[in-house]
Amino acid sequence: MSEPIRVFLVDDQQMVRAGFRMLVESQDDMVVVGEAGDGGEALALLAVTASDVVLMDVRMPRMDGVEATSRLLATPDPPRVIVLTTFDLDEYAFAAIRAGASAFLLKDATPPDLLGAIRSVVAGDAVVAPSTTRRLLDHFAALPDPVSVASDPRLDVLTERELEVLTLIARGRTNPEIAADLVVAETTVKTHVGRLLAKTGSRDRVQLVVLAYESGLASS
Amino acid sequence: MSEPIRVFLVDDQQMVRAGFRMLVESQDDMVVVGEAGDGGEALALLAVTASDVVLMDVRMPRMDGVEATSRLLATPDPPRVIVLTTFDLDEYAFAAIRAGASAFLLKDATPPDLLGAIRSVVAGDAVVAPSTTRRLLDHFAALPDPVSVASDPRLDVLTERELEVLTLIARGRTNPEIAADLVVAETTVKTHVGRLLAKTGSRDRVQLVVLAYESGLASS
DNA sequence: ACCCGGGTCCTCCCGTGGGCTGACGCCGCG
DNA sequence: CGCGGCGTCAGCCCACGGGAGGACCCGGGT
């Protein structure tokens, strides 16, 4: 442990900063190199203060932690950012992750948790609070699976040709255009469209487009 | 701690199972209720063995851990599944998450890590190995943002009202319906639609729907 | 004071879309 | 063989959508 881990604290409440400072300074391989009370101040100070890890509160006046994280990560050779929040809200967590934070923790995390997170992010790993991980995984699992396209049951009764027509409708093509594409008469296309409407319970081609997208037939 | 946590072990190497069993049984609030050497055996035994947590190896003969997890989660009142792997490969991790696993750990996790993960998943939380979390977050951050819609530039010139009309069009509503929704005359709606068509370069409302979905305005 | 952009509303016109009805050839199935 | 589903095609009708052109009110900016 040649070089101590340089930690920077960002929180609008100085009492919170003092607590974190005590905790961090209690470790002989960590040192607090600075503090800031909001995002703007943090960016200004970090521009002239070399730091390894930034403990960043989410809710702050003027510039919040997410915005500050995003901007900080855009600077050359940025530090790792650990985002802290009091309330376990998805919006905060996901926004922080998108902003490029390496860790997302609740403020009720235990001191060992926080210190472990600091060491993890310095090592290049990432840390997410367990309760947040649950929902992160749920979101991830809920993502559209590129392999198995879960189709709408309403599309099951459609014939190959009808699906063909439906995809063309979902591309915004008119009946004459579809007729030209499929090399058939326009009246034939109208017949297919009529059957599509009847089978899917749609009112007009607009609702067919909606159905095509909602069911994943159209590539969004 | 009235009821002990019932743990089920699935791994094709009995030495590994023995190690886990020793670790789990060393806790006085946990008990091993069964073991299996592959996914099929695990499913069969778990069908008749009430269990809270399943420690599931990924690489196994016959049925692997991901497949077994997926099938297990499809049964009524399934246990939580902790997926374990020797190699930290994205395919395993993401497949396990999609399959519905509550935790993803490397086999080099420390005993406290594993025991903590067991307690976390029983509590409804999720756990991901730090090194995997890093890449999970990277993937997540790279996803299209559902909140701040990175809109199509064509939508930038639209007014608030026009966007409102556009979203209703994208829900398949007719002009009279939109008029009723917004409490305005139908002619007003037609004016908005006309401007939408002109501004976006669309030919008809069908193409507007396509645009709405492609730009992410409509929730697909 | 003025203008301009956004929102609202109107009338006239007509093309596309969709409903309805009926028809034909092809194929697979009982 | 007859039957039915599918794909093809036709004519008729008309409601809805969209274009053109004009009009009014309101708010903010010059």
XYZ file of C-alpha atoms (C1' of nucleotides) in Angstrom:
500
model
C 0.000 0.000 0.000
C 2.298 2.641 -1.229
C -0.218 5.324 -2.148
C -3.274 5.918 0.027
C -6.689 6.028 -1.665
C -7.611 9.671 -2.185
C -11.283 10.260 -1.356
C -13.332 13.355 -2.131
C -16.625 14.035 -0.320
C -19.639 15.752 -1.887
C -22.726 16.380 0.259
C -24.711 19.498 1.050
C -24.805 18.674 4.766
C -21.486 19.249 6.461
C -22.468 16.911 9.282
C -22.710 14.078 6.789
C -19.361 15.049 5.318
C -17.838 15.097 8.786
C -19.133 11.602 9.446
C -17.757 10.236 6.231
C -14.472 12.020 6.833
C -14.096 10.378 10.225
C -14.865 6.997 8.765
C -12.490 7.338 5.828
C -9.663 8.851 7.862
C -9.944 5.961 10.313
C -8.484 3.788 7.580
C -4.735 4.076 7.288
C -4.847 3.421 3.541
C -7.330 6.208 2.803
C -7.184 9.960 2.939
C -9.792 12.663 2.365
C -8.413 15.153 -0.126
C -11.360 17.537 -0.252
C -15.041 18.291 0.231
C -17.781 20.143 -1.611
C -21.333 21.187 -0.775
C -22.852 20.863 -4.223
C -22.136 19.578 -7.695
C -20.727 22.790 -9.068
C -18.306 23.262 -6.219
C -17.266 19.638 -6.534
C -16.462 20.004 -10.221
C -14.459 23.156 -9.594
C -12.406 21.640 -6.790
C -11.914 18.293 -8.503
C -10.526 20.098 -11.534
C -7.516 20.996 -9.415
C -7.555 18.115 -6.908
C -6.310 14.672 -7.881
C -8.709 12.100 -6.475
C -9.340 8.371 -6.764
C -12.861 8.098 -5.450
C -15.683 10.611 -5.053
C -18.479 9.969 -2.573
C -21.372 11.791 -4.207
C -24.735 12.562 -2.640
C -27.676 12.559 -5.040
C -29.872 15.277 -3.590
C -28.060 18.573 -3.499
C -28.985 22.192 -4.209
C -27.991 23.802 -7.516
C -26.359 20.877 -9.300
C -27.436 17.411 -8.147
C -25.203 14.379 -7.861
C -26.304 12.742 -11.073
C -25.547 15.793 -13.162
C -22.255 16.295 -11.379
C -21.314 12.665 -11.920
C -22.095 12.902 -15.586
C -19.958 15.996 -16.008
C -17.162 14.686 -13.848
C -16.919 11.487 -15.863
C -16.542 13.598 -18.995
C -13.309 15.128 -17.727
C -9.954 13.544 -18.584
C -8.806 10.769 -16.240
C -11.844 11.037 -13.969
C -12.069 9.480 -10.505
C -14.471 6.660 -9.688
C -17.800 7.879 -8.383
C -19.800 6.291 -5.604
C -23.325 7.676 -5.551
C -25.073 7.791 -2.198
C -28.736 8.378 -1.576
C -31.083 8.407 1.363
C -34.063 7.134 -0.531
C -33.900 4.001 -2.591
C -35.596 5.283 -5.705
C -35.206 3.657 -9.072
C -34.933 6.964 -10.845
C -31.891 7.938 -8.806
C -30.237 4.577 -9.153
C -30.759 4.193 -12.864
C -29.877 7.793 -13.561
C -26.686 7.429 -11.550
C -25.736 4.265 -13.381
C -26.380 5.903 -16.719
C -24.304 8.846 -15.623
C -21.435 6.414 -15.201
C -21.258 5.913 -11.451
C -19.242 2.909 -10.311
C -21.308 2.320 -7.215
C -24.744 3.074 -5.904
C -25.284 2.810 -2.158
C -27.902 3.811 0.369
C -26.801 6.044 3.199
C -27.886 3.397 5.684
C -25.069 1.210 4.406
C -22.769 0.016 7.173
C -19.251 1.473 7.458
C -17.705 -1.822 6.321
C -20.021 -1.783 3.302
C -18.938 1.709 2.361
C -15.248 1.050 2.907
C -15.532 -2.177 0.947
C -17.252 -0.307 -1.859
C -14.453 2.252 -1.965
C -11.844 -0.487 -2.287
C -13.946 -2.319 -4.888
C -14.355 0.642 -7.185
C -10.669 1.499 -6.893
C -9.985 -2.074 -7.999
C -12.177 -1.474 -11.035
C -15.238 -3.309 -9.799
C -18.716 -1.940 -9.253
C -21.044 -2.115 -6.266
C -24.800 -1.778 -6.043
C -26.901 -1.811 -2.888
C -28.625 -5.210 -2.530
C -32.145 -3.805 -2.605
C -31.329 -1.853 -5.738
C -29.643 -4.842 -7.338
C -32.914 -6.703 -7.120
C -34.705 -4.164 -9.259
C -31.742 -3.665 -11.536
C -31.838 -7.364 -12.303
C -35.585 -7.260 -12.777
C -35.205 -4.467 -15.291
C -32.404 -6.272 -17.015
C -34.356 -9.504 -17.212
C -37.398 -7.645 -18.499
C -35.494 -6.317 -21.448
C -36.603 -7.529 -24.834
C -34.843 -10.763 -25.524
C -33.335 -10.574 -29.007
C -33.514 -14.343 -29.295
C -37.051 -15.366 -28.394
C -39.450 -12.742 -29.691
C -42.542 -13.017 -27.543
C -45.328 -12.338 -30.009
C -48.793 -11.126 -29.240
C -51.314 -13.990 -29.235
C -53.484 -11.971 -31.599
C -50.842 -12.469 -34.281
C -51.026 -16.245 -34.037
C -54.139 -16.563 -36.190
C -52.625 -14.548 -39.036
C -51.429 -16.227 -42.194
C -47.971 -15.744 -43.664
C -49.273 -13.390 -46.289
C -51.197 -11.350 -43.759
C -48.099 -10.962 -41.598
C -46.272 -9.814 -44.693
C -48.896 -7.171 -45.346
C -48.912 -6.180 -41.695
C -45.188 -5.536 -41.629
C -45.500 -3.340 -44.714
C -48.370 -1.423 -43.136
C -46.177 -0.991 -40.064
C -43.584 0.646 -42.298
C -46.091 3.310 -43.220
C -46.799 2.095 -46.737
C -50.093 2.726 -48.518
C -52.218 0.053 -50.124
C -51.053 0.833 -53.697
C -47.430 0.707 -52.525
C -47.975 -2.598 -50.786
C -49.661 -3.913 -53.913
C -46.609 -2.903 -55.939
C -44.255 -4.489 -53.404
C -46.097 -7.791 -53.397
C -46.921 -7.623 -57.113
C -50.645 -8.037 -56.626
C -53.685 -5.856 -57.261
C -54.620 -3.169 -54.792
C -57.944 -4.828 -54.193
C -56.117 -7.893 -52.970
C -54.191 -5.791 -50.496
C -57.443 -4.280 -49.314
C -58.819 -7.741 -48.749
C -55.788 -8.648 -46.615
C -56.066 -5.429 -44.711
C -59.726 -6.085 -44.071
C -58.979 -9.526 -42.733
C -56.165 -8.158 -40.601
C -58.546 -5.665 -39.062
C -61.164 -8.319 -38.399
C -58.736 -10.883 -36.970
C -56.896 -8.471 -34.709
C -59.933 -6.492 -33.651
C -58.371 -3.294 -34.911
C -60.352 -0.358 -36.214
C -57.986 0.955 -38.860
C -54.454 0.556 -40.162
C -53.173 2.948 -37.541
C -54.091 0.522 -34.808
C -52.468 -2.211 -36.848
C -49.218 -0.266 -36.732
C -49.546 0.107 -32.980
C -50.180 -3.613 -32.652
C -47.201 -4.423 -34.840
C -44.890 -2.381 -32.644
C -46.355 -3.473 -29.327
C -46.083 -7.115 -30.288
C -42.513 -6.710 -31.407
C -43.264 -7.519 -35.028
C -41.981 -4.129 -36.098
C -38.377 -3.437 -35.193
C -38.375 -0.444 -32.937
C -34.970 -16.887 13.828
C -37.743 -19.388 14.242
C -37.371 -21.302 10.980
C -33.926 -22.120 9.604
C -33.158 -21.212 6.008
C -33.531 -24.336 3.884
C -30.709 -24.610 1.363
C -30.492 -26.972 -1.603
C -27.172 -27.687 -3.332
C -26.765 -28.358 -7.049
C -23.294 -29.143 -8.412
C -21.912 -32.015 -10.423
C -18.849 -32.347 -8.193
C -19.680 -33.928 -4.861
C -16.531 -32.420 -3.333
C -17.898 -28.977 -4.032
C -21.256 -29.939 -2.581
C -19.534 -31.273 0.508
C -17.688 -27.997 0.945
C -20.825 -25.937 0.634
C -22.669 -28.279 2.950
C -20.027 -27.828 5.638
C -20.174 -24.089 5.244
C -23.971 -23.890 5.323
C -24.379 -26.344 8.182
C -21.872 -24.332 10.231
C -24.564 -21.670 10.482
C -27.152 -22.423 13.117
C -29.869 -20.628 11.130
C -29.340 -22.656 7.965
C -29.892 -26.256 7.001
C -29.130 -28.231 3.851
C -32.301 -30.017 2.747
C -30.919 -31.785 -0.289
C -28.378 -32.086 -3.085
C -28.398 -32.857 -6.781
C -25.681 -33.565 -9.364
C -27.358 -31.985 -12.364
C -30.306 -29.823 -13.346
C -32.731 -32.624 -14.046
C -32.110 -34.302 -10.735
C -32.447 -30.946 -9.002
C -35.838 -30.266 -10.560
C -37.085 -33.723 -9.621
C -35.966 -33.459 -6.013
C -37.060 -29.862 -5.579
C -40.541 -30.808 -6.747
C -40.927 -32.754 -3.507
C -38.516 -30.825 -1.264
C -39.494 -27.470 0.180
C -36.526 -25.137 -0.099
C -35.784 -21.447 0.393
C -32.535 -21.078 -1.523
C -30.879 -23.141 -4.221
C -27.135 -22.897 -4.788
C -26.876 -23.660 -8.489
C -23.701 -24.364 -10.424
C -23.735 -23.206 -14.025
C -21.668 -25.863 -15.729
C -23.225 -29.262 -15.276
C -23.750 -32.310 -17.482
C -27.149 -32.983 -19.065
C -29.116 -29.930 -17.910
C -27.049 -26.857 -17.048
C -27.739 -24.412 -14.250
C -29.314 -21.724 -16.408
C -31.858 -24.063 -17.918
C -32.581 -25.582 -14.532
C -33.025 -22.127 -13.016
C -35.422 -21.110 -15.737
C -37.550 -24.208 -15.279
C -37.400 -24.052 -11.515
C -38.617 -20.450 -11.487
C -41.604 -21.522 -13.583
C -42.876 -23.813 -10.831
C -45.352 -22.519 -8.232
C -43.788 -20.814 -5.208
C -40.212 -21.337 -6.375
C -37.158 -20.941 -4.143
C -34.595 -18.186 -4.686
C -31.722 -19.240 -6.876
C -28.079 -18.302 -6.373
C -26.074 -19.092 -9.470
C -22.417 -19.967 -8.976
C -19.740 -20.163 -11.610
C -16.030 -20.736 -11.764
C -15.439 -18.505 -14.744
C -16.669 -14.966 -14.836
C -18.212 -14.954 -18.269
C -20.836 -12.467 -19.360
C -22.873 -15.081 -21.171
C -23.339 -17.077 -17.990
C -24.155 -14.051 -15.884
C -26.641 -12.479 -18.257
C -28.268 -15.792 -19.077
C -28.637 -16.527 -15.375
C -30.173 -13.121 -14.743
C -32.605 -13.561 -17.600
C -33.480 -16.976 -16.237
C -34.534 -15.239 -13.034
C -31.661 -15.920 -10.658
C -31.545 -13.754 -7.538
C -27.800 -13.836 -7.225
C -24.757 -14.455 -9.360
C -21.503 -15.274 -7.593
C -18.089 -16.596 -8.479
C -16.925 -19.720 -6.732
C -13.957 -17.846 -5.372
C -16.340 -15.794 -3.251
C -15.433 -15.856 0.417
C -17.601 -17.853 2.835
C -18.931 -14.642 4.402
C -19.850 -13.405 0.908
C -21.781 -16.554 0.147
C -23.536 -16.674 3.500
C -24.384 -13.007 3.167
C -25.770 -13.617 -0.303
C -27.971 -16.433 1.010
C -29.409 -14.137 3.656
C -29.843 -11.315 1.168
C -31.819 -13.326 -1.354
C -34.015 -14.774 1.396
C -34.736 -11.175 2.386
C -35.818 -10.490 -1.187
C -32.691 -8.681 -2.283
C -30.320 -9.611 -5.054
C -26.559 -10.023 -5.136
C -24.101 -9.829 -7.990
C -20.379 -10.450 -7.824
C -18.490 -7.121 -7.913
C -16.567 -7.892 -11.080
C -19.778 -8.886 -12.816
C -21.612 -5.840 -11.515
C -19.129 -3.670 -13.344
C -20.056 -5.148 -16.698
C -23.713 -5.380 -15.827
C -23.723 -1.651 -15.202
C -21.827 -1.018 -18.407
C -24.428 -2.946 -20.347
C -27.228 -1.190 -18.554
C -25.754 2.229 -19.164
C -25.448 1.450 -22.857
C -29.148 0.710 -23.140
C -31.487 3.222 -24.705
C -32.732 5.496 -21.966
C -36.456 5.042 -21.335
C -36.643 8.210 -19.241
C -34.912 10.955 -21.148
C -36.017 10.005 -24.623
C -33.188 10.608 -27.027
C -35.677 11.961 -29.514
C -35.506 12.030 -33.232
C -34.297 15.446 -34.359
C -37.503 15.758 -36.339
C -39.419 15.926 -33.076
C -37.428 18.869 -31.798
C -39.369 21.455 -33.765
C -42.705 20.245 -32.449
C -44.631 22.244 -29.874
C -45.936 20.800 -26.632
C -49.432 20.559 -28.014
C -48.286 18.882 -31.166
C -46.359 16.268 -29.187
C -49.500 15.698 -27.192
C -51.492 15.101 -30.352
C -48.736 12.906 -31.731
C -48.760 10.603 -28.727
C -52.525 10.220 -29.032
C -52.201 9.443 -32.724
C -49.575 6.868 -31.789
C -52.159 5.227 -29.549
C -54.378 4.662 -32.556
C -56.938 7.317 -31.751
C -58.981 9.069 -34.427
C -59.256 12.802 -34.825
C -62.702 13.047 -33.159
C -61.420 10.976 -30.238
C -58.350 13.154 -29.863
C -60.589 16.214 -29.977
C -62.673 14.753 -27.158
C -59.545 13.877 -25.164
C -58.097 17.356 -25.447
C -61.493 19.045 -25.224
C -61.092 20.982 -28.460
C -62.860 20.937 -31.824
C -62.010 18.307 -34.360
C -60.910 20.971 -36.807
C -58.279 22.040 -34.303
C -56.972 18.532 -34.139
C -56.836 18.408 -37.904
C -54.806 21.594 -37.897
C -52.328 20.047 -35.464
C -52.162 16.874 -37.485
C -51.530 18.882 -40.614
C -48.678 20.723 -38.970
C -47.283 17.456 -37.614
C -47.260 16.006 -41.102
C -45.583 19.088 -42.543
C -42.974 19.402 -39.797
C -42.016 15.746 -39.735
C -42.199 15.223 -43.475
C -44.701 12.426 -43.019
C -47.344 11.537 -45.549
C -50.137 10.424 -43.254
C -50.871 9.576 -39.641
C -49.630 6.054 -40.174
C -46.132 7.342 -40.762
C -46.554 9.529 -37.722
C -47.173 6.423 -35.649
C -44.063 4.809 -37.094
C -42.075 7.919 -36.297
C -43.435 8.020 -32.769
C -42.324 4.457 -32.114
C -38.976 4.713 -33.864
C -38.116 7.865 -31.962
C -39.080 6.309 -28.681
C -41.938 8.694 -28.052
C -44.393 5.831 -27.947
C -43.737 3.197 -25.298
C -42.887 0.031 -27.101
C -46.909 50.281 -30.428
C -46.099 46.356 -33.271
C -45.403 41.653 -34.886
C -45.123 36.815 -34.474
C -45.779 32.174 -32.871
C -48.863 29.069 -30.708
C -53.446 27.517 -30.168
C -58.054 27.524 -31.556
C -61.757 27.308 -35.066
C -64.152 27.334 -39.658
C -65.477 25.839 -44.802
C -64.758 23.544 -49.133
C -62.771 19.684 -51.585
C -61.354 15.130 -52.632
C -58.396 11.068 -52.236
C -57.468 7.058 -49.580
C -59.075 3.654 -46.684
C -62.221 0.369 -45.294
C -66.997 -2.215 -45.372
C -69.813 -5.104 -48.138
C -70.714 -8.453 -51.530
C -69.388 -11.700 -54.715
C -66.270 -14.384 -57.444
C -62.325 -17.511 -59.051
C -58.289 -20.876 -58.772
C -55.290 -23.541 -55.789
C -54.252 -26.756 -52.400
C -54.774 -30.050 -48.533
C -57.861 -32.977 -46.057
C -61.503 -36.132 -44.980
C -64.865 -36.468 -54.780
C -66.422 -32.375 -52.109
C -65.284 -29.132 -48.663
C -62.794 -25.332 -46.638
C -58.900 -22.233 -46.051
C -56.009 -19.223 -48.520
C -54.837 -15.980 -51.928
C -56.397 -13.520 -55.647
C -59.522 -10.047 -57.858
C -63.731 -6.848 -58.759
C -67.278 -3.114 -58.106
C -69.818 -0.065 -55.098
C -70.311 3.121 -51.332
C -69.022 6.558 -48.018
C -66.756 8.080 -43.858
C -62.534 9.657 -42.322
C -58.378 11.905 -43.114
C -55.814 15.443 -45.046
C -54.910 19.876 -48.146
C -55.956 24.749 -48.949
C -57.176 28.980 -47.273
C -58.738 32.030 -44.045
C -59.868 33.775 -39.317
C -59.576 34.887 -34.269
C -57.352 35.275 -29.586
C -53.503 35.568 -26.626
C -48.842 35.954 -25.016
C -44.032 37.392 -25.432
C -40.480 39.886 -27.700
C -38.710 44.091 -30.615
